[in-house]
Amino acid sequence: MRPTVHDIAAAAGVSLATVDRVLNQRPGVRHVTREKVENAIREIGYVRDVAAANLAKGRTYPLVFILPASDNSFMHGLNDEVRAAVARSPAERTDIRTIEVPAFDPTALVTVLDELCEERPSGIALVATDAPDVRDAVDRLVNDGIPVVTLVSDLTGSQRHHYAGVDNIAAGRTAARLLGRFLSSAKGEIAVLAGSMLVRDHRERLEGFAAVIAAEFPSLSILPVIEGRDDPEMAYMLVADALSKKSGIIGVYSLGAGNRGLIRALKEKAVDRSLTVIAHELTAHTRAALLDGTIDAILNQNAGHEVRSAIRVLKAKADGLAVIEAQERIRLDIFLKDNLP
Amino acid sequence: MRPTVHDIAAAAGVSLATVDRVLNQRPGVRHVTREKVENAIREIGYVRDVAAANLAKGRTYPLVFILPASDNSFMHGLNDEVRAAVARSPAERTDIRTIEVPAFDPTALVTVLDELCEERPSGIALVATDAPDVRDAVDRLVNDGIPVVTLVSDLTGSQRHHYAGVDNIAAGRTAARLLGRFLSSAKGEIAVLAGSMLVRDHRERLEGFAAVIAAEFPSLSILPVIEGRDDPEMAYMLVADALSKKSGIIGVYSLGAGNRGLIRALKEKAVDRSLTVIAHELTAHTRAALLDGTIDAILNQNAGHEVRSAIRVLKAKADGLAVIEAQERIRLDIFLKDNLP
DNA sequence: CCAAATTTGATGTACGTAAATCAAAAACTG
DNA sequence: CAGTTTTTGATTTACGTACATCAAATTTGG
């Protein structure tokens, strides 16, 4: 059986109360006694039974998720996952609240963050808009001792405790290599559809994509980025327009959301052309497009994993525990029509 | 605060003892009373506090992992993950034992399984060799009420409770599409290196691979499968031999283990040829080969996820709880040189 | 060396559930 | 309706930890 506090007390030759004082860093223990206990803990390999501890403490973790109010499938999916986490709340001792803010709006985000400074929840997860004001607001929270993790998109230069999302530079590079190899030695132009260069994840994907295309696929040239604000309608118009005007396009990389619009544009304007298309985020729309051949590959981040990881990290930080970075790494999924879940 | 057993007792107008009898299906409760309690549980939305229950029960789960004694990186990795799970045992209330059996040896596997029938652990996970004798031995265990999950490779027609591994047909199909698209319209032969057709995962990968190549890439033809028994030495000799004799080979699919040998053969015999190579399992060797361009893509199953999933499922089955299949789905990782972890 | 302050021990209660015991009540049986 | 069986209630202990209280021992300062 694993050792308990009683075993430590016996091993260290002190009382249960003293062990408790050491374990929970309460005052009133002499230095020598504290060391005796700590040695005993190490020697018999005691690890606190977290379940029992939480039971005794009756602790709950009030957490806040700040999500952009974007009308695209990915954000809806992210919302669903947070709701699923709320449903698991009783078992996980969490108490999760969601706040919606306008997308790509640093000011709104800062307002919300500053309000939370007062409320002092156990932890905050936010989809960051990458702006200095937001960074400062986050740093204020961090300095106030409130754990903060960025979700999906990171915040440059901030002191956030953790980023729960994929490596977007790697994602862009991967997209480039897939596109480049699928197109073999063909020569032509690549259209890139993004949401906004205001969010770091989109900027990084583009950066990685452009780097690999430039270095390894010189026969491909990248057209100026189309910013569709993750909005299906806007994406449709912009992409349809580009396809009409540019006849040299042989590939498309959609690195943001709003793929509904992209797919519609492709079906209307590119039926006769054999485009190679790579998109991000597996949704009902992109899945159908992958299956019918409109899209050739989908890069995906699993929103469920991201939400669960964010919660685990926030809880750990709230308790001052270490995070196993390797375990919290969010993988980049690559889907072809054959390995869809 | 979430409801407790006391709340149910009050709501149902019965005593705590009766609630306990219903919750833990103990005898001595009239049908009407039982229903009263069950209604109360449903109405106030009670969910058992598993942490508290486990604490009270002091329950542990003796589990057994049966792994093949193969000297390749993947199996070493699997072993490491099981050891990591052993390290987490105290926190997870598991008590995990590992048994090594000779690889591809149904008889040895059956012997071990039959011994476990006596020992009656809480659950068994095994890397199955796909043979009727093994299936019968597993079915005996299942009929004895012992939870059994297959790990990495499944067992045809058996009543095992769960399979913790990737969809190998999908994996084979994915490999075929990647290879086909990377090779574009090139014409030539594809060499396939497998471990053994005695294990179902390898058979299924081949099946999926061959199906897609035949249906969608008619310019490619598949050479007779090379069986390297997941052994690096054997794989080296067989692949080197094939590369020397067949000059029409333009692609290689390695669907099993022993890639150390494959890589050596490729470096020695195919420096001058531009082969497209897809292999399974990310190890130190395949990773290096992917980075230096010897391998073009790696399909991977995350051994850690498989082991953790197997444990979760075995525990759930031991307690007669339902498994959330979607959560236990093991994803197929696709690695290019750009998205390595 | 005495008083004050600090450190330690002893003990009890609580968290939510499991499991057991024994008594009381209710339901059946003939 | 008495006697038996079944069902229910009341109560207690336990799991491992947290936390509070009060008394006792030890150390410290003057």
mmCIF file of C-alpha atoms in Angstrom, chain B residues 66 101-114 116-117 124-143 148-151 153-160 198-200:
data_model
loop_
_atom_site.group_PDB
_atom_site.id
_atom_site.type_symbol
_atom_site.label_atom_id
_atom_site.label_comp_id
_atom_site.label_asym_id
_atom_site.label_seq_id
_atom_site.Cartn_x
_atom_site.Cartn_y
_atom_site.Cartn_z
ATOM 1 C CA ILE B 66 1.201 -8.997 -22.440
ATOM 2 C CA VAL B 101 6.030 -13.522 -24.795
ATOM 3 C CA PRO B 102 7.900 -14.507 -27.966
ATOM 4 C CA ALA B 103 6.683 -12.516 -30.984
ATOM 5 C CA PHE B 104 4.428 -14.136 -33.598
ATOM 6 C CA ASP B 105 3.974 -17.196 -31.379
ATOM 7 C CA PRO B 106 0.301 -18.047 -30.795
ATOM 8 C CA THR B 107 1.087 -21.048 -28.591
ATOM 9 C CA ALA B 108 3.130 -19.084 -26.103
ATOM 10 C CA LEU B 109 0.428 -16.445 -25.966
ATOM 11 C CA VAL B 110 -2.269 -19.050 -25.281
ATOM 12 C CA THR B 111 -0.238 -20.549 -22.444
ATOM 13 C CA VAL B 112 0.084 -17.182 -20.747
ATOM 14 C CA LEU B 113 -3.579 -16.354 -21.236
ATOM 15 C CA ASP B 114 -4.678 -19.646 -19.738
ATOM 16 C CA LEU B 116 -4.116 -15.680 -16.212
ATOM 17 C CA CYS B 117 -7.507 -17.370 -16.149
ATOM 18 C CA ILE B 124 -5.699 -7.840 -19.434
ATOM 19 C CA ALA B 125 -4.208 -5.960 -22.374
ATOM 20 C CA LEU B 126 -2.404 -7.905 -25.066
ATOM 21 C CA VAL B 127 -0.725 -7.325 -28.393
ATOM 22 C CA ALA B 128 -2.585 -10.074 -30.232
ATOM 23 C CA THR B 129 -1.168 -12.546 -32.665
ATOM 24 C CA ASP B 130 -4.160 -13.186 -34.869
ATOM 25 C CA ALA B 131 -4.783 -16.939 -34.571
ATOM 26 C CA PRO B 132 -7.856 -19.034 -33.735
ATOM 27 C CA ASP B 133 -6.229 -20.527 -30.644
ATOM 28 C CA VAL B 134 -5.521 -17.080 -29.283
ATOM 29 C CA ARG B 135 -9.053 -15.987 -30.063
ATOM 30 C CA ASP B 136 -10.440 -18.972 -28.146
ATOM 31 C CA ALA B 137 -8.190 -18.289 -25.149
ATOM 32 C CA VAL B 138 -9.283 -14.658 -25.079
ATOM 33 C CA ASP B 139 -12.928 -15.670 -25.344
ATOM 34 C CA ARG B 140 -12.469 -17.997 -22.383
ATOM 35 C CA LEU B 141 -11.195 -15.069 -20.328
ATOM 36 C CA VAL B 142 -14.029 -12.836 -21.478
ATOM 37 C CA ASN B 143 -16.601 -15.497 -20.609
ATOM 38 C CA VAL B 148 -9.662 -7.945 -22.151
ATOM 39 C CA VAL B 149 -8.481 -5.311 -24.625
ATOM 40 C CA THR B 150 -6.261 -5.838 -27.615
ATOM 41 C CA LEU B 151 -3.415 -3.398 -28.015
ATOM 42 C CA SER B 153 -3.063 -5.303 -33.181
ATOM 43 C CA ASP B 154 -6.570 -6.735 -33.007
ATOM 44 C CA LEU B 155 -7.888 -10.280 -32.837
ATOM 45 C CA THR B 156 -10.301 -11.384 -35.541
ATOM 46 C CA GLY B 157 -13.668 -12.647 -34.398
ATOM 47 C CA SER B 158 -12.922 -12.560 -30.693
ATOM 48 C CA GLN B 159 -15.136 -11.127 -28.016
ATOM 49 C CA ARG B 160 -12.417 -8.841 -26.593
ATOM 50 C CA LEU B 198 0.373 -13.348 -38.957
ATOM 51 C CA VAL B 199 -0.571 -10.119 -37.206
ATOM 52 C CA ARG B 200 -3.744 -8.418 -38.169
#
